[in-house]
Amino acid sequence: AHDPRWAGARSAGLADWWFGAAPIGEFTDVLACSYLARTASARGGDGAWLADRGMPMLEATVAATAAVREHLRHEAAAVRAAELLAPYRRDMEQAEAAETGVLLLHDADPEAGAARALAREKQVSARYAAYQRALNARLHVLAGSGRFAAVITVRGRAILPVQHEIGTRLRGRPRI
C-alpha cells in the first residue's frame, strides 16, 4: 500500500524477488520507503495507531536478508544493513523516536524462537529457515540494546495474557 513497486515484486514471485532477483539496494529501498511512507501517513492522526513492524524491524529485516543473500555472519550482516540503510538513517531515527515499540518474541532463545516461527509455516525452504534464524538473532540483539519500549516473550501463551502484559507494560506512556 505504501510503495507501488510491491506489485512488481509480487508478480515476479515475492520470495524470489526478496532473496535474489532484486538487487539488495533496490530491495532495501522498497522496504525503507514503504516503512517511512507508512509512518508519515500516520503522523497526522490522533491517538495511538498499531503497526505490525517498526523501525528496528526494518533494520533487522535488512540485516537478516543480507545474511542470507550474501552469506554473512550476524555482525557482518548488521554492518551491511547499516550501510544499506545509511541514506534513510535520519528519517528512520525520527520515525523511531515517534514510536513506542513493542517486540513480541516467541522464545528467550533466538534459535527456539526461529523454530517456533517456522513451525507455523506449511512449507519452509532452507533459505527462509536461514532468514528466520538470522532475523530472530538480530531481534534479540536489538531487544537487548533497548530499542523497544517493551519486550515480551510469548512462549506459546494465549493471546489474552499477552495483551494484558502489553497493556500493563505500556500503561502511562504518552503515546498510548
XYZ file of C-alpha atoms in Angstrom:
176
model
C 0.000 0.000 0.000
C 2.923 2.379 0.577
C 5.061 1.714 -2.495
C 3.879 0.779 -5.991
C 6.975 -1.357 -6.570
C 5.491 -4.116 -4.397
C 3.151 -5.065 -7.256
C 6.133 -5.878 -9.466
C 7.818 -7.784 -6.656
C 4.689 -9.896 -6.113
C 4.242 -10.589 -9.805
C 7.878 -11.729 -10.023
C 7.371 -14.022 -7.038
C 7.912 -12.285 -3.730
C 10.301 -14.850 -2.248
C 12.450 -14.904 -5.390
C 12.464 -11.106 -5.565
C 13.201 -10.791 -1.830
C 16.048 -13.271 -1.697
C 17.769 -12.749 -5.012
C 16.053 -11.307 -8.079
C 16.111 -7.697 -6.935
C 19.475 -6.100 -6.263
C 19.843 -5.745 -2.498
C 19.936 -1.962 -2.816
C 16.566 -1.984 -4.588
C 15.149 -4.395 -2.012
C 16.324 -2.102 0.798
C 14.935 0.973 -0.932
C 11.481 -0.587 -1.368
C 11.375 -1.687 2.265
C 12.716 1.585 3.683
C 10.473 3.755 1.532
C 7.457 1.627 2.493
C 8.175 1.808 6.209
C 8.822 5.552 6.094
C 5.732 6.276 3.958
C 3.563 4.281 6.346
C 4.947 6.246 9.291
C 4.403 9.550 7.509
C 0.802 8.650 6.701
C 0.058 8.013 10.375
C 1.629 11.200 11.743
C -1.417 13.381 11.134
C -3.806 11.136 13.022
C -4.996 11.442 16.577
C -4.180 8.936 19.297
C -2.302 5.693 19.045
C -2.031 3.526 15.964
C -0.843 -0.019 15.713
C 1.679 -1.054 13.081
C 2.897 -4.588 12.600
C 6.525 -3.538 12.315
C 8.544 -0.511 13.405
C 11.944 0.880 12.504
C 14.026 -1.679 14.433
C 12.191 -4.398 12.490
C 13.205 -2.710 9.232
C 16.820 -2.839 10.362
C 16.507 -6.483 11.459
C 14.803 -7.464 8.197
C 17.523 -5.908 6.054
C 20.242 -7.497 8.206
C 18.618 -10.955 8.013
C 18.110 -10.642 4.275
C 21.723 -9.557 3.781
C 22.873 -12.501 5.922
C 21.029 -14.966 3.690
C 21.690 -13.329 0.329
C 25.349 -12.520 0.912
C 26.218 -15.449 3.227
C 27.203 -13.171 6.097
C 27.556 -13.913 9.785
C 25.477 -11.927 12.242
C 27.819 -8.990 12.899
C 28.806 -8.601 9.255
C 25.116 -8.642 8.281
C 24.380 -5.898 10.847
C 27.180 -3.764 9.394
C 25.907 -4.410 5.864
C 22.367 -3.422 6.884
C 23.691 -0.182 8.393
C 25.474 0.576 5.123
C 22.365 -0.163 3.051
C 20.131 1.893 5.334
C 22.543 4.840 5.694
C 20.657 7.056 3.185
C 17.493 6.676 5.292
C 19.110 6.910 8.755
C 17.932 10.402 9.670
C 14.324 9.692 8.673
C 14.436 6.302 10.399
C 15.712 7.848 13.627
C 12.928 10.447 13.573
C 10.320 7.768 12.886
C 11.655 5.506 15.631
C 11.638 8.376 18.128
C 7.899 8.762 17.463
C 7.231 5.046 18.004
C 6.516 3.119 21.146
C 7.935 -0.200 20.038
C 6.763 -3.491 21.449
C 8.612 -6.634 20.452
C 6.899 -9.976 20.867
C 9.442 -12.777 20.919
C 8.445 -16.409 20.557
C 11.141 -17.511 22.991
C 14.031 -16.148 25.042
C 16.382 -18.221 22.876
C 16.719 -16.976 19.272
C 17.045 -20.494 17.819
C 13.948 -21.691 19.666
C 12.111 -18.546 18.546
C 13.023 -19.205 14.924
C 11.890 -22.807 15.264
C 8.504 -21.648 16.623
C 8.113 -19.153 13.766
C 8.970 -21.819 11.198
C 6.611 -24.357 12.780
C 3.665 -22.127 11.780
C 4.527 -22.391 8.074
C 3.155 -25.074 5.749
C 6.374 -25.269 3.729
C 9.790 -23.925 4.593
C 12.719 -23.586 2.234
C 16.273 -23.722 3.555
C 16.653 -20.084 2.523
C 13.604 -18.988 4.512
C 14.710 -21.020 7.546
C 18.112 -19.291 7.431
C 16.348 -15.930 7.169
C 14.190 -16.660 10.236
C 17.239 -17.703 12.254
C 19.093 -14.524 11.271
C 16.024 -12.373 11.915
C 15.437 -13.828 15.375
C 19.105 -13.432 16.270
C 19.085 -9.767 15.211
C 15.814 -9.022 17.005
C 17.248 -10.444 20.227
C 20.300 -8.175 19.893
C 18.099 -5.132 19.257
C 15.917 -6.079 22.229
C 18.986 -6.333 24.435
C 20.181 -2.917 23.336
C 16.987 -1.197 24.469
C 15.490 -0.408 21.075
C 11.956 -1.314 22.201
C 9.754 0.183 24.909
C 8.738 -3.334 25.870
C 9.996 -6.801 25.008
C 7.557 -9.587 25.768
C 8.416 -13.243 25.461
C 5.253 -15.070 24.467
C 6.419 -18.699 24.887
C 3.155 -20.087 23.497
C 0.883 -18.189 25.913
C -2.684 -17.421 24.880
C -3.395 -14.003 23.372
C -5.322 -12.531 26.337
C -2.467 -12.824 28.862
C -0.101 -11.373 26.251
C -2.471 -8.460 25.588
C -2.739 -7.869 29.326
C 1.038 -7.774 29.641
C 1.296 -5.296 26.763
C -1.254 -3.018 28.430
C 0.432 -3.299 31.805
C 3.904 -2.640 30.434
C 2.787 0.383 28.378
C 0.381 1.944 30.862
C 1.148 5.593 31.398
C 3.235 6.070 28.270
C 2.385 9.317 26.486
C 1.798 7.724 23.050
C -0.562 5.019 24.272
